[in-house]
Short mmCIF file of C-alpha atoms in Angstrom, two decimals:
data_model
loop_
_atom_site.label_atom_id
_atom_site.label_comp_id
_atom_site.label_asym_id
_atom_site.label_seq_id
_atom_site.Cartn_x
_atom_site.Cartn_y
_atom_site.Cartn_z
CA MET A 1 -62.22 37.57 104.23
CA ALA A 2 -59.97 39.03 101.84
CA LYS A 3 -59.54 38.75 97.69
CA LEU A 4 -57.55 38.83 94.73
CA ILE A 5 -59.04 40.00 91.42
CA LEU A 6 -57.13 38.02 88.24
CA SER A 7 -57.34 39.74 85.10
CA MET A 8 -55.02 40.58 81.39
CA ASP A 9 -55.87 43.03 79.44
CA GLY A 10 -59.18 44.51 82.32
CA LEU A 11 -60.91 41.11 81.27
CA VAL A 12 -61.36 39.21 84.90
CA LEU A 13 -60.18 36.02 84.76
CA LYS A 14 -60.73 34.86 88.21
CA GLU A 15 -61.39 35.20 91.47
CA ILE A 16 -59.08 34.22 94.99
CA PRO A 17 -60.14 33.51 98.32
CA LEU A 18 -56.92 34.93 100.82
CA THR A 19 -58.26 31.01 102.25
CA LYS A 20 -54.75 29.77 103.31
CA GLU A 21 -52.15 31.45 105.37
CA ARG A 22 -49.45 30.89 102.41
CA THR A 23 -50.76 31.74 98.73
CA THR A 24 -47.34 30.30 96.70
CA ILE A 25 -47.81 32.82 93.03
CA GLY A 26 -46.47 31.57 89.63
CA ARG A 27 -45.92 28.89 86.29
CA LYS A 28 -45.65 25.90 87.73
CA PRO A 29 -49.11 23.74 88.67
CA HIS A 30 -48.24 22.83 91.93
CA ASN A 31 -48.67 26.93 92.68
CA ASP A 32 -52.67 28.23 94.20
CA ILE A 33 -52.78 30.98 92.06
CA GLN A 34 -51.21 29.05 88.86
CA ILE A 35 -50.37 31.60 86.06
CA ASP A 36 -49.17 29.97 82.65
CA ASN A 37 -47.19 32.78 80.67
CA LEU A 38 -44.16 32.50 79.69
CA ALA A 39 -42.64 35.90 82.22
CA VAL A 40 -44.01 34.47 85.09
CA SER A 41 -41.15 32.24 87.11
CA GLY A 42 -41.86 28.99 88.00
CA GLU A 43 -42.02 30.45 91.52
CA HIS A 44 -42.71 33.64 91.38
CA ALA A 45 -43.70 35.77 94.79
CA VAL A 46 -45.97 34.69 97.65
CA ILE A 47 -49.04 36.28 99.66
CA VAL A 48 -48.23 34.99 103.76
CA THR A 49 -51.76 36.40 106.03
CA ILE A 50 -51.63 36.91 109.19
CA LEU A 51 -54.90 37.20 110.66
CA ASN A 52 -55.87 40.20 108.04
CA ASP A 53 -52.78 40.78 107.08
CA SER A 54 -51.51 40.09 103.95
CA PHE A 55 -48.00 40.50 102.22
CA LEU A 56 -46.73 40.00 99.17
CA GLU A 57 -43.27 37.97 98.67
CA ASP A 58 -40.85 38.17 95.72
CA LEU A 59 -39.58 34.74 95.97
CA GLY A 60 -36.87 36.06 93.52
CA SER A 61 -38.78 35.55 90.06
CA THR A 62 -36.63 36.87 87.00
CA ASN A 63 -38.73 39.85 86.37
CA GLY A 64 -39.72 40.75 89.37
CA THR A 65 -42.54 41.72 90.88
CA VAL A 66 -45.14 45.33 90.74
CA VAL A 67 -47.49 46.80 93.25
CA ASN A 68 -48.95 49.84 92.02
CA GLY A 69 -45.94 49.88 89.46
CA ASN A 70 -43.45 50.33 91.88
CA PRO A 71 -41.09 47.18 92.07
CA ILE A 72 -41.33 45.52 94.86
CA LYS A 73 -39.40 42.48 97.28
CA LYS A 74 -42.20 42.66 99.71
CA HIS A 75 -44.79 43.82 100.62
CA PHE A 76 -47.66 44.52 103.01
CA LEU A 77 -50.56 45.15 101.02
CA GLN A 78 -53.61 47.47 100.80
CA ASN A 79 -56.79 47.05 99.81
CA ASN A 80 -56.58 47.91 96.54
CA ASP A 81 -53.18 47.41 96.20
CA ILE A 82 -52.61 46.40 91.96
CA ILE A 83 -49.99 43.48 91.78
CA GLU A 84 -48.29 43.27 88.28
CA LEU A 85 -46.92 39.50 86.92
CA GLY A 86 -45.94 39.86 83.26
CA LYS A 87 -49.19 40.87 81.46
CA TYR A 88 -51.71 39.58 84.86
CA LYS A 89 -52.54 41.57 86.87
CA LEU A 90 -54.17 41.01 90.67
CA LYS A 91 -56.09 43.77 92.69
CA PHE A 92 -55.59 42.37 96.06
CA VAL A 93 -58.87 43.38 98.09
CA GLY A 94 -59.65 44.11 101.86
CA GLU A 95 -62.00 43.06 103.45
CA SER A 96 -64.51 45.14 104.08
CA ALA A 97 -65.18 47.61 106.03
CA PRO A 98 -67.75 47.19 109.49
CA ALA A 99 -70.02 49.69 111.50
CA ALA A 100 -68.36 52.15 112.65
CA ALA A 101 -69.83 51.66 116.31
CA GLU A 102 -68.71 48.22 115.84
CA LYS A 103 -65.10 49.38 114.95
CA ALA A 104 -64.60 52.09 118.00
CA ASP A 105 -65.28 48.77 120.48
CA PHE A 106 -62.06 47.24 118.19
CA GLU A 107 -60.22 50.41 118.85
CA LYS A 108 -60.06 50.27 122.49
CA THR A 109 -56.42 48.95 123.84
CA MET A 110 -55.65 45.69 124.75
CA VAL A 111 -52.81 43.65 126.57
CA LEU A 112 -51.33 41.36 125.63
CA ARG A 113 -49.77 38.83 128.26
CA PRO A 114 -47.27 36.95 128.38
CA SER A 115 -49.13 34.00 130.07
CA ALA A 116 -51.17 34.26 127.16
CA MET A 117 -49.18 33.69 124.41
CA LYS A 118 -47.40 31.04 125.78
CA ALA A 119 -50.70 28.94 125.62
CA ALA A 120 -50.09 29.60 122.41
CA ALA A 121 -47.02 28.95 120.83
CA GLU A 122 -48.12 25.50 120.03
CA GLN A 123 -50.00 27.73 117.27
CA ALA A 124 -47.76 30.54 116.74
CA LYS A 125 -45.63 27.27 116.38
CA ALA A 126 -47.64 26.04 113.88
CA MET A 127 -47.78 29.54 112.14
CA ALA A 128 -44.22 30.17 112.58
CA ALA A 129 -42.90 27.06 110.11
CA ALA A 130 -46.12 28.61 107.32
CA ALA A 131 -44.30 32.04 107.44
CA GLY A 132 -40.48 31.25 108.18
CA GLY A 133 -38.70 33.35 108.56
CA ALA A 134 -38.95 37.08 109.49
CA GLN A 135 -42.39 36.64 109.59
CA ALA A 136 -41.93 34.57 112.19
CA ALA A 137 -41.60 36.21 115.52
CA VAL A 138 -44.03 38.43 114.52
CA ALA A 139 -46.72 35.11 112.75
CA GLN A 140 -45.84 33.63 116.67
CA ARG A 141 -46.93 37.17 117.96
CA ALA A 142 -50.09 37.55 116.30
CA ALA A 143 -50.94 34.44 116.94
CA ALA A 144 -50.77 34.94 120.47
CA VAL A 145 -52.72 37.87 119.97
CA GLN A 146 -55.83 36.34 118.39
CA HIS A 147 -55.49 33.94 121.56
CA ALA A 148 -55.02 36.49 123.95
CA ALA A 149 -57.96 38.43 122.59
CA SER A 150 -59.85 35.25 123.05
CA THR A 151 -59.44 33.92 126.19
CA ALA A 152 -59.09 37.60 127.18
CA ALA A 153 -62.69 38.05 125.37
CA ALA A 154 -63.96 35.14 126.97
CA ALA A 155 -62.53 35.64 130.46
CA GLY A 156 -64.14 38.36 130.40
CA ILE A 157 -60.82 40.86 131.34
CA ALA A 158 -58.18 43.54 129.41
CA ASP A 159 -60.91 44.23 127.02
CA LYS A 160 -62.83 47.51 127.56
CA ASP A 161 -65.64 45.78 126.71
CA ALA A 162 -65.47 42.36 127.74
CA THR A 163 -69.46 42.51 127.49
CA LYS A 164 -70.21 43.26 124.22
CA THR A 165 -66.87 41.48 122.59
CA ALA A 166 -68.59 38.13 125.12
CA PRO A 167 -71.04 36.65 123.08
CA THR A 168 -68.37 35.62 120.35
CA PRO A 169 -65.61 34.72 122.19
CA LEU A 170 -63.51 33.90 119.59
CA ALA A 171 -64.01 36.60 117.09
CA ALA A 172 -64.18 39.99 117.09
CA PRO A 173 -61.13 42.01 118.60
CA VAL A 174 -58.52 40.79 116.45
CA SER A 175 -60.81 39.96 113.16
CA ASN A 176 -61.81 44.01 112.45
CA PRO A 177 -59.42 45.92 109.71
CA ALA A 178 -58.40 48.73 110.20
CA PRO A 179 -59.75 51.22 111.83
CA ALA A 180 -60.94 54.07 109.10
CA PRO A 181 -58.53 56.17 108.28
CA VAL A 182 -59.30 59.74 109.51
CA PRO A 183 -62.06 61.39 107.84
CA PRO A 184 -61.25 63.32 105.66
CA LYS A 185 -61.28 67.07 106.19
CA PRO A 186 -64.99 68.79 105.48
CA ALA A 187 -63.93 70.95 102.04
CA GLN A 188 -64.04 74.22 103.49
CA PRO A 189 -63.05 77.82 101.64
CA LEU A 190 -59.63 78.51 101.99
CA GLY A 191 -58.40 81.79 103.79
CA ALA A 192 -56.20 85.19 103.30
CA ILE A 193 -54.84 88.11 105.44
CA GLN A 194 -53.79 91.07 103.63
CA LEU A 195 -52.01 93.72 104.82
CA LEU A 196 -53.37 97.18 104.84
CA SER A 197 -51.04 99.54 107.46
CA GLY A 198 -47.20 99.15 108.01
CA ALA A 199 -44.37 98.24 105.79
CA ASN A 200 -45.56 95.35 104.57
CA ALA A 201 -48.91 96.78 103.41
CA GLY A 202 -50.59 95.02 100.51
CA LYS A 203 -49.22 92.29 101.00
CA GLU A 204 -51.31 88.75 100.75
CA LEU A 205 -51.31 86.01 102.10
CA GLU A 206 -52.75 81.86 102.89
CA LEU A 207 -53.95 80.33 104.96
CA THR A 208 -53.22 76.62 103.84
CA LYS A 209 -51.60 75.46 107.20
CA PRO A 210 -53.95 74.47 110.32
CA LEU A 211 -51.76 76.88 112.15
CA THR A 212 -50.31 80.01 111.07
CA THR A 213 -48.86 82.93 114.03
CA LEU A 214 -48.64 86.09 113.17
CA GLY A 215 -47.48 89.57 115.14
CA LYS A 216 -44.15 89.88 116.68
CA PRO A 217 -42.49 87.99 118.41
CA GLY A 218 -41.83 89.36 122.02
CA VAL A 219 -43.93 92.08 121.26
CA GLN A 220 -47.99 90.97 120.08
CA VAL A 221 -47.74 87.41 118.42
CA ALA A 222 -51.70 85.66 117.58
CA VAL A 223 -52.78 82.16 116.28
CA LEU A 224 -55.00 81.24 113.02
CA THR A 225 -56.32 78.53 113.25
CA ARG A 226 -57.48 76.54 110.12
CA ARG A 227 -60.22 73.83 112.23
CA PRO A 228 -63.92 72.11 109.97
CA GLN A 229 -65.76 75.32 111.49
CA GLY A 230 -63.35 77.75 109.35
CA TYR A 231 -60.46 80.32 111.01
CA PHE A 232 -60.19 81.06 114.56
CA ILE A 233 -57.17 84.55 116.55
CA THR A 234 -56.07 83.38 118.65
CA HIS A 235 -53.90 85.27 121.74
CA VAL A 236 -50.08 83.33 122.14
CA GLU A 237 -48.06 85.78 123.37
CA GLY A 238 -47.61 90.08 124.43
CA ALA A 239 -49.61 92.68 127.61
CA ASP A 240 -51.79 93.17 124.69
CA ARG A 241 -55.03 91.07 122.72
CA PRO A 242 -55.51 91.66 118.91
CA GLN A 243 -58.28 93.34 118.27
CA VAL A 244 -61.03 92.31 115.77
CA ASN A 245 -62.99 94.84 113.90
CA GLY A 246 -62.25 97.63 116.57
CA GLN A 247 -62.39 95.14 119.62
CA ARG A 248 -60.47 93.20 122.39
CA ILE A 249 -60.57 89.73 121.97
CA GLY A 250 -60.24 87.80 125.60
CA PRO A 251 -58.40 84.50 126.89
CA ALA A 252 -60.75 82.14 124.28
CA PRO A 253 -60.37 81.82 120.17
CA HIS A 254 -62.57 84.49 118.84
CA ALA A 255 -63.81 82.55 115.32
CA LEU A 256 -63.04 84.72 112.35
CA LYS A 257 -66.23 86.08 109.64
CA ASP A 258 -65.38 87.06 106.20
CA HIS A 259 -63.74 90.80 105.93
CA ASP A 260 -63.18 91.32 109.40
CA MET A 261 -60.44 94.28 110.25
CA ILE A 262 -57.52 92.89 112.27
CA GLU A 263 -55.33 94.70 115.01
CA LEU A 264 -51.90 93.18 115.68
CA ALA A 265 -48.53 95.18 117.31
CA GLY A 266 -49.65 98.27 115.14
CA VAL A 267 -50.37 96.90 112.04
CA LYS A 268 -53.72 96.41 110.07
CA MET A 269 -55.44 93.50 109.10
CA GLU A 270 -58.07 92.43 107.05
CA PHE A 271 -59.44 88.28 107.20
CA PHE A 272 -61.46 87.24 104.11
CA LEU A 273 -62.79 84.33 102.81
CA LYS A 274 -61.37 83.23 99.50
CA GLY A 275 -64.33 81.76 96.68
CA MET B 1 -34.06 71.74 145.45
CA ASP B 2 -37.21 73.30 144.16
CA LEU B 3 -38.28 73.46 140.41
CA THR B 4 -41.43 75.33 139.96
CA GLN B 5 -38.49 78.05 139.41
CA VAL B 6 -36.73 75.97 136.77
CA LEU B 7 -39.98 73.25 134.68
CA GLU B 8 -43.46 75.82 132.98
CA ILE B 9 -45.41 71.95 132.08
CA ALA B 10 -49.13 72.61 131.48
CA SER B 11 -51.89 69.91 131.02
CA CYS B 12 -54.82 69.30 129.42
CA THR B 13 -57.07 66.25 128.63
CA ASP B 14 -60.43 65.44 126.94
CA PRO B 15 -62.72 62.24 126.63
CA GLY B 16 -62.09 62.64 122.22
CA MET B 17 -65.62 62.61 120.51
CA VAL B 18 -66.43 59.28 120.81
CA ARG B 19 -65.96 57.94 124.11
CA SER B 20 -67.92 58.74 126.89
CA HIS B 21 -65.31 58.83 130.36
CA ASN B 22 -61.42 59.74 130.58
CA GLU B 23 -59.83 56.49 131.33
CA ASP B 24 -56.82 58.68 130.85
CA SER B 25 -55.68 60.83 133.97
CA ILE B 26 -52.41 62.84 134.59
CA ALA B 27 -50.66 64.12 137.61
CA ALA B 28 -48.03 67.30 137.68
CA ASP B 29 -45.41 68.11 140.42
CA ALA B 30 -43.56 70.93 139.40
CA ALA B 31 -41.53 71.64 142.47
CA ASN B 32 -40.54 67.83 142.66
CA GLY B 33 -39.73 67.70 138.32
CA LEU B 34 -42.68 65.12 138.60
CA VAL B 35 -45.12 64.65 135.51
CA VAL B 36 -46.96 61.29 135.41
CA LEU B 37 -49.52 60.21 132.34
CA ALA B 38 -51.29 56.54 132.08
CA ASP B 39 -53.71 55.37 129.90
CA GLY B 40 -56.70 53.04 131.38
CA MET B 41 -57.98 50.30 130.04
CA GLY B 42 -60.10 47.33 131.47
CA GLY B 43 -64.36 47.18 131.89
CA TYR B 44 -66.96 49.71 133.10
CA ASN B 45 -64.94 52.77 135.19
CA ALA B 46 -61.73 49.78 136.00
CA GLY B 47 -59.61 52.03 132.51
CA GLU B 48 -59.71 55.30 135.17
CA VAL B 49 -59.51 53.28 138.44
CA ALA B 50 -56.29 51.89 136.78
CA SER B 51 -55.29 55.20 135.62
CA GLY B 52 -55.72 57.01 138.29
CA MET B 53 -54.49 54.83 140.89
CA ALA B 54 -51.17 54.56 138.69
CA THR B 55 -50.95 58.08 139.28
CA THR B 56 -52.02 59.15 142.68
CA VAL B 57 -49.29 56.02 144.05
CA ILE B 58 -46.34 56.61 142.04
CA ILE B 59 -47.16 61.44 142.27
CA THR B 60 -47.40 60.39 146.85
CA GLU B 61 -44.85 58.28 146.54
CA MET B 62 -42.41 59.75 144.51
CA GLN B 63 -43.01 63.16 146.54
CA GLN B 64 -42.83 61.63 149.66
CA ILE B 65 -39.81 59.80 148.99
CA LEU B 66 -38.31 62.83 147.66
CA SER B 67 -38.76 65.17 151.03
CA GLY B 68 -36.47 63.28 151.52
CA SER B 69 -33.38 61.94 149.58
CA LYS B 70 -32.24 63.91 146.03
CA PRO B 71 -32.15 61.13 142.75
CA TYR B 72 -28.37 62.06 142.25
CA GLN B 73 -28.18 60.08 145.58
CA LEU B 74 -25.82 57.36 145.30
CA ASP B 75 -26.54 54.87 147.33
CA ALA B 76 -24.67 53.72 150.01
CA ARG B 77 -24.35 50.32 148.97
CA THR B 78 -24.41 49.47 145.36
CA ASN B 79 -22.94 53.40 144.47
CA GLN B 80 -25.42 54.18 141.88
CA GLU B 81 -27.36 56.71 142.08
CA VAL B 82 -31.00 56.64 143.30
CA GLY B 83 -33.52 58.30 140.99
CA ALA B 84 -33.96 55.18 138.47
CA ARG B 85 -34.24 52.72 141.83
CA LEU B 86 -36.63 55.06 143.43
CA VAL B 87 -38.31 55.71 139.91
CA ARG B 88 -38.37 51.83 139.28
CA GLU B 89 -39.85 51.05 142.63
CA GLN B 90 -42.72 53.39 142.80
CA VAL B 91 -44.26 51.78 139.46
CA LEU B 92 -43.75 48.91 140.51
CA LYS B 93 -45.73 48.94 143.81
CA ALA B 94 -48.71 50.85 141.01
CA ASN B 95 -47.99 47.56 139.82
CA THR B 96 -48.71 45.79 142.16
CA SER B 97 -51.55 48.25 144.28
CA ILE B 98 -53.55 47.69 140.55
CA TYR B 99 -52.94 44.00 140.39
CA GLN B 100 -53.74 43.39 143.58
CA ALA B 101 -56.94 46.07 143.27
CA ALA B 102 -57.60 43.92 140.47
CA GLN B 103 -57.87 40.88 141.86
CA SER B 104 -60.09 40.87 144.92
CA GLN B 105 -62.62 43.55 143.50
CA PRO B 106 -64.37 41.20 140.25
CA GLN B 107 -65.42 44.94 138.51
CA TYR B 108 -61.57 45.31 138.40
CA ALA B 109 -60.66 42.69 136.38
CA GLY B 110 -58.12 42.71 134.35
CA MET B 111 -57.97 46.28 134.53
CA GLY B 112 -54.04 48.01 133.57
CA THR B 113 -52.55 51.24 131.86
CA THR B 114 -50.07 53.28 130.31
CA LEU B 115 -47.44 54.76 131.91
CA VAL B 116 -45.26 57.60 131.65
CA VAL B 117 -42.42 59.42 133.78
CA CYS B 118 -40.76 61.60 133.69
CA LEU B 119 -38.78 62.84 136.42
CA PHE B 120 -36.63 65.91 136.16
CA TYR B 121 -33.18 66.55 138.35
CA ASP B 122 -30.05 67.76 137.47
CA ASN B 123 -29.96 68.80 134.15
CA ARG B 124 -31.73 65.41 133.51
CA VAL B 125 -35.16 63.58 132.68
CA LEU B 126 -35.51 60.12 134.14
CA VAL B 127 -38.41 58.26 131.06
CA ALA B 128 -40.41 55.41 131.94
CA HIS B 129 -42.37 54.14 130.21
CA LEU B 130 -45.02 50.72 129.61
CA GLY B 131 -47.42 50.37 126.56
CA ASP B 132 -47.95 52.72 124.10
CA SER B 133 -48.01 55.85 125.95
CA ARG B 134 -45.25 57.96 124.59
CA LEU B 135 -42.77 61.60 125.08
CA TYR B 136 -41.20 63.25 122.42
CA LEU B 137 -39.13 65.62 122.66
CA MET B 138 -38.95 69.57 120.79
CA ARG B 139 -35.68 70.76 120.52
CA ASP B 140 -33.98 72.98 118.39
CA GLY B 141 -37.05 73.28 116.17
CA LYS B 142 -37.33 69.31 115.37
CA LEU B 143 -40.07 67.00 117.20
CA SER B 144 -38.20 63.43 117.73
CA GLN B 145 -40.22 60.46 119.86
CA VAL B 146 -38.18 59.47 123.53
CA THR B 147 -40.17 56.70 123.75
CA ARG B 148 -41.01 53.48 122.25
CA ASP B 149 -44.55 51.55 122.12
CA HIS B 150 -44.84 48.69 123.73
CA SER B 151 -46.89 47.99 121.93
CA LEU B 152 -47.14 44.35 118.61
CA LEU B 153 -47.13 47.41 116.24
CA GLN B 154 -43.85 48.63 117.07
CA GLU B 155 -42.73 45.40 116.81
CA GLN B 156 -43.82 44.59 113.04
CA ILE B 157 -42.40 47.84 112.78
CA ASP B 158 -38.95 46.54 114.03
CA ALA B 159 -39.37 43.29 112.31
CA GLY B 160 -39.66 45.29 109.41
CA LEU B 161 -42.76 43.89 108.03
CA ILE B 162 -43.88 47.09 107.73
CA ALA B 163 -42.91 50.29 107.01
CA PRO B 164 -43.26 53.05 109.65
CA GLU B 165 -45.50 55.67 107.41
CA GLN B 166 -47.56 52.42 107.01
CA ALA B 167 -47.75 52.43 110.77
CA LYS B 168 -50.05 54.78 110.29
CA ASN B 169 -53.28 52.51 108.58
CA ALA B 170 -51.89 49.22 110.18
CA GLN B 171 -53.67 47.41 112.44
CA HIS B 172 -53.87 46.04 115.93
CA LYS B 173 -52.85 49.20 116.51
CA ASN B 174 -54.11 48.89 119.84
CA LEU B 175 -52.60 45.84 121.74
CA VAL B 176 -50.09 46.69 124.29
CA THR B 177 -47.38 44.35 125.30
CA LYS B 178 -46.85 45.83 128.32
CA ALA B 179 -49.10 47.67 131.40
CA LEU B 180 -48.69 48.28 134.10
CA GLY B 181 -51.33 45.62 136.67
CA ILE B 182 -51.59 43.68 134.31
CA ASP B 183 -49.37 40.60 136.18
CA PRO B 184 -48.13 40.50 139.67
CA THR B 185 -44.61 42.29 138.03
CA VAL B 186 -43.50 43.82 135.45
CA GLU B 187 -40.09 45.56 134.59
CA PRO B 188 -40.96 49.02 133.32
CA GLU B 189 -38.50 50.62 130.30
CA ILE B 190 -35.73 53.84 131.85
CA HIS B 191 -33.79 56.00 130.71
CA GLU B 192 -31.90 59.25 130.68
CA TYR B 193 -31.22 61.73 128.90
CA ALA B 194 -29.64 65.19 129.70
CA THR B 195 -31.78 68.31 129.18
CA LYS B 196 -30.72 71.56 127.49
CA PRO B 197 -32.88 75.22 128.33
CA GLY B 198 -35.47 75.93 125.82
CA ASP B 199 -36.59 71.85 125.47
CA ILE B 200 -40.39 71.46 125.93
CA TYR B 201 -41.52 67.66 126.58
CA LEU B 202 -44.63 66.08 125.14
CA LEU B 203 -46.43 62.85 126.83
CA CYS B 204 -49.47 62.13 125.11
CA SER B 205 -51.74 59.67 125.48
CA ASP B 206 -51.77 57.27 122.19
CA GLY B 207 -54.79 59.15 121.91
CA LEU B 208 -53.25 62.73 120.63
CA CYS B 209 -50.18 60.90 118.56
CA ASP B 210 -52.83 58.08 116.78
CA MET B 211 -55.76 61.68 115.91
CA VAL B 212 -52.32 64.13 114.91
CA ASP B 213 -48.74 64.43 112.11
CA ASP B 214 -45.85 63.96 113.99
CA GLU B 215 -45.58 66.97 111.54
CA ASP B 216 -48.61 69.38 112.80
CA ILE B 217 -47.73 67.92 116.48
CA SER B 218 -44.26 69.78 115.85
CA MET B 219 -46.21 72.12 113.85
CA THR B 220 -48.13 73.89 116.93
CA LEU B 221 -45.31 73.37 119.31
CA GLU B 222 -43.09 75.72 117.31
CA ALA B 223 -46.49 78.57 116.63
CA LEU B 224 -46.91 78.09 120.12
CA GLY B 225 -44.53 76.95 122.21
CA ALA B 226 -44.73 81.08 124.00
CA ASN B 227 -47.66 79.71 125.85
CA LEU B 228 -47.82 75.97 126.42
CA ASN B 229 -51.07 76.23 127.67
CA LEU B 230 -52.94 77.35 124.48
CA ALA B 231 -50.02 74.43 122.91
CA ALA B 232 -51.77 72.24 125.53
CA GLN B 233 -55.02 72.92 124.51
CA GLN B 234 -54.72 73.89 120.71
CA LEU B 235 -52.87 69.67 120.80
CA VAL B 236 -56.59 68.33 122.17
CA GLN B 237 -58.47 69.97 119.81
CA MET B 238 -56.30 69.61 116.51
CA ALA B 239 -57.48 65.61 118.13
CA ASN B 240 -61.03 66.45 118.40
CA ASP B 241 -61.63 68.06 114.54
CA ASN B 242 -59.63 64.93 112.71
CA GLY B 243 -61.97 63.05 115.28
CA GLY B 244 -61.51 62.64 119.04
CA ARG B 245 -61.25 58.26 118.44
CA ASP B 246 -60.39 58.16 121.75
CA ASN B 247 -59.66 60.33 124.95
CA ILE B 248 -56.28 61.96 124.43
CA SER B 249 -54.48 63.47 126.76
CA VAL B 250 -51.10 65.77 127.04
CA ILE B 251 -49.24 67.08 129.57
CA LEU B 252 -46.21 70.15 128.30
CA VAL B 253 -42.95 70.64 130.20
CA ARG B 254 -40.64 73.15 129.03
CA VAL B 255 -37.15 73.25 130.63
CA LEU B 256 -36.77 77.39 131.38
CA ARG B 257 -33.53 77.10 132.74
CA GLU B 258 -30.17 74.69 133.86
CA TYR B 259 -31.01 73.29 136.82
CA PRO B 260 -27.72 71.00 138.18
CA GLY B 261 -28.75 69.60 141.40
CA ALA B 262 -26.69 70.86 144.27
CA ARG B 263 -24.34 68.42 145.59
CA GLY B 264 -22.91 69.35 149.14
CA VAL B 265 -19.47 69.38 149.80
CA MET B 266 -19.78 66.05 151.64
CA ALA B 267 -20.82 63.99 148.91
CA LYS B 268 -18.22 64.76 146.92
CA VAL B 269 -15.97 63.72 149.15
CA PHE B 270 -17.98 60.58 149.58
CA ALA B 271 -17.99 59.64 146.23
CA TRP B 272 -14.07 60.39 146.50
CA LEU B 273 -13.31 58.76 148.44
CA LYS B 274 -15.27 55.20 147.19
#
């Protein structure tokens, strides 16, 4: 369950779970989150929560709604977003990540069947009414997703791992938080090459990109790839293959070590790692 | 017309770093200018069965048809080119085969597959797709996405709820709204585009585009365009280096030269008479 943490001047005042589809924020008492401050409009903003996605929408407030320093009209809330209303701050905290193994299952492709969607029409209608406007269509779909997913899990269709999801029929495929972002590439030393011969002798080239091509197109080209395991050189085109430390490399990528000497299209260069 | 001298095709498919088996299926027929990529889904090995059926049915049926007729011929009744109709019919045939197998054998229940089909002829490419497998085009150093996913996420983007740059963090990335073999009938999205010599077409399953940024795909095709096989391997490797959470399949097709359809004099006369 996502929640908001209300604070002022760094002091946490309240934690508000986003249990409702529509959570209103404003100065007037009928709001779900009432903030009694003149900088806050009577009906200031609303957070629409569909399954695990929460959307913040400004309701034409006088002083506007700011998320992470940027004024917004509508915003798809991400974990740790800071919503500013006058002197008050609301921090959005998404759901905690489940076990990685569980996630892998949920990422499997599933189909939303039109028939399942129809069956979910009533449920969707209620949601659409609540969400209103542009969100209606998606809310409808979202309800259909929920329905489709639950029928899929129950009937053992469409989901690649029906057996695993079956014990929790209503739950799972829809209630997983976003797949973990691509893990950051492990820190690795930056590689560079220095030309030792030819017109540009002495020149240094840092290998910051995942791919760097070297050589003369049409004559001989090789590519240096930057991978988590290190740097590799691969022959791309040309009758002759590049040499590393005097040895002609094969068709497969060749791992480069610090201070390897490369010879390519008649030019000698040295590969080295920067500390 | 034999297109082996016109199209250079390279492909690579890999189970990725997490999945134990590969549910993607790819097939290519350079002579007929046909490439097919499918990403299957369904319990146990049903996903592989569905994607395998899709590629096999479409390739073999199209081969048979193309040996007798040309996609740019005009239909006698409707006076329209037959290409789009032929492709659509074969996609529907594959749909029926998969659907019936899923209905008749309990272990295949609910299986289905996404699909991208490209048929090259007469300086054009006919593209049919279902689901979230994609076709990209690299032309004049610029990469563009040709197909639009049939997915919940794409609909959310269209509705303005999610900015495209936020899509990477969105949920429900895995929910497709159309697929082959799930329902008794299906309507593939079919479009036709003019090709140019030097174009590189990239067909891929979501295992590639979820794991590798468009920018990196573009850079790879730009840098390694001279060696398509290497480019295909490099793309798969990049997806794996980034985590490889799904099966990864890539087909690259380069258009080497123009390939106008060889229309006979009779065909022209017929067209003119109508």
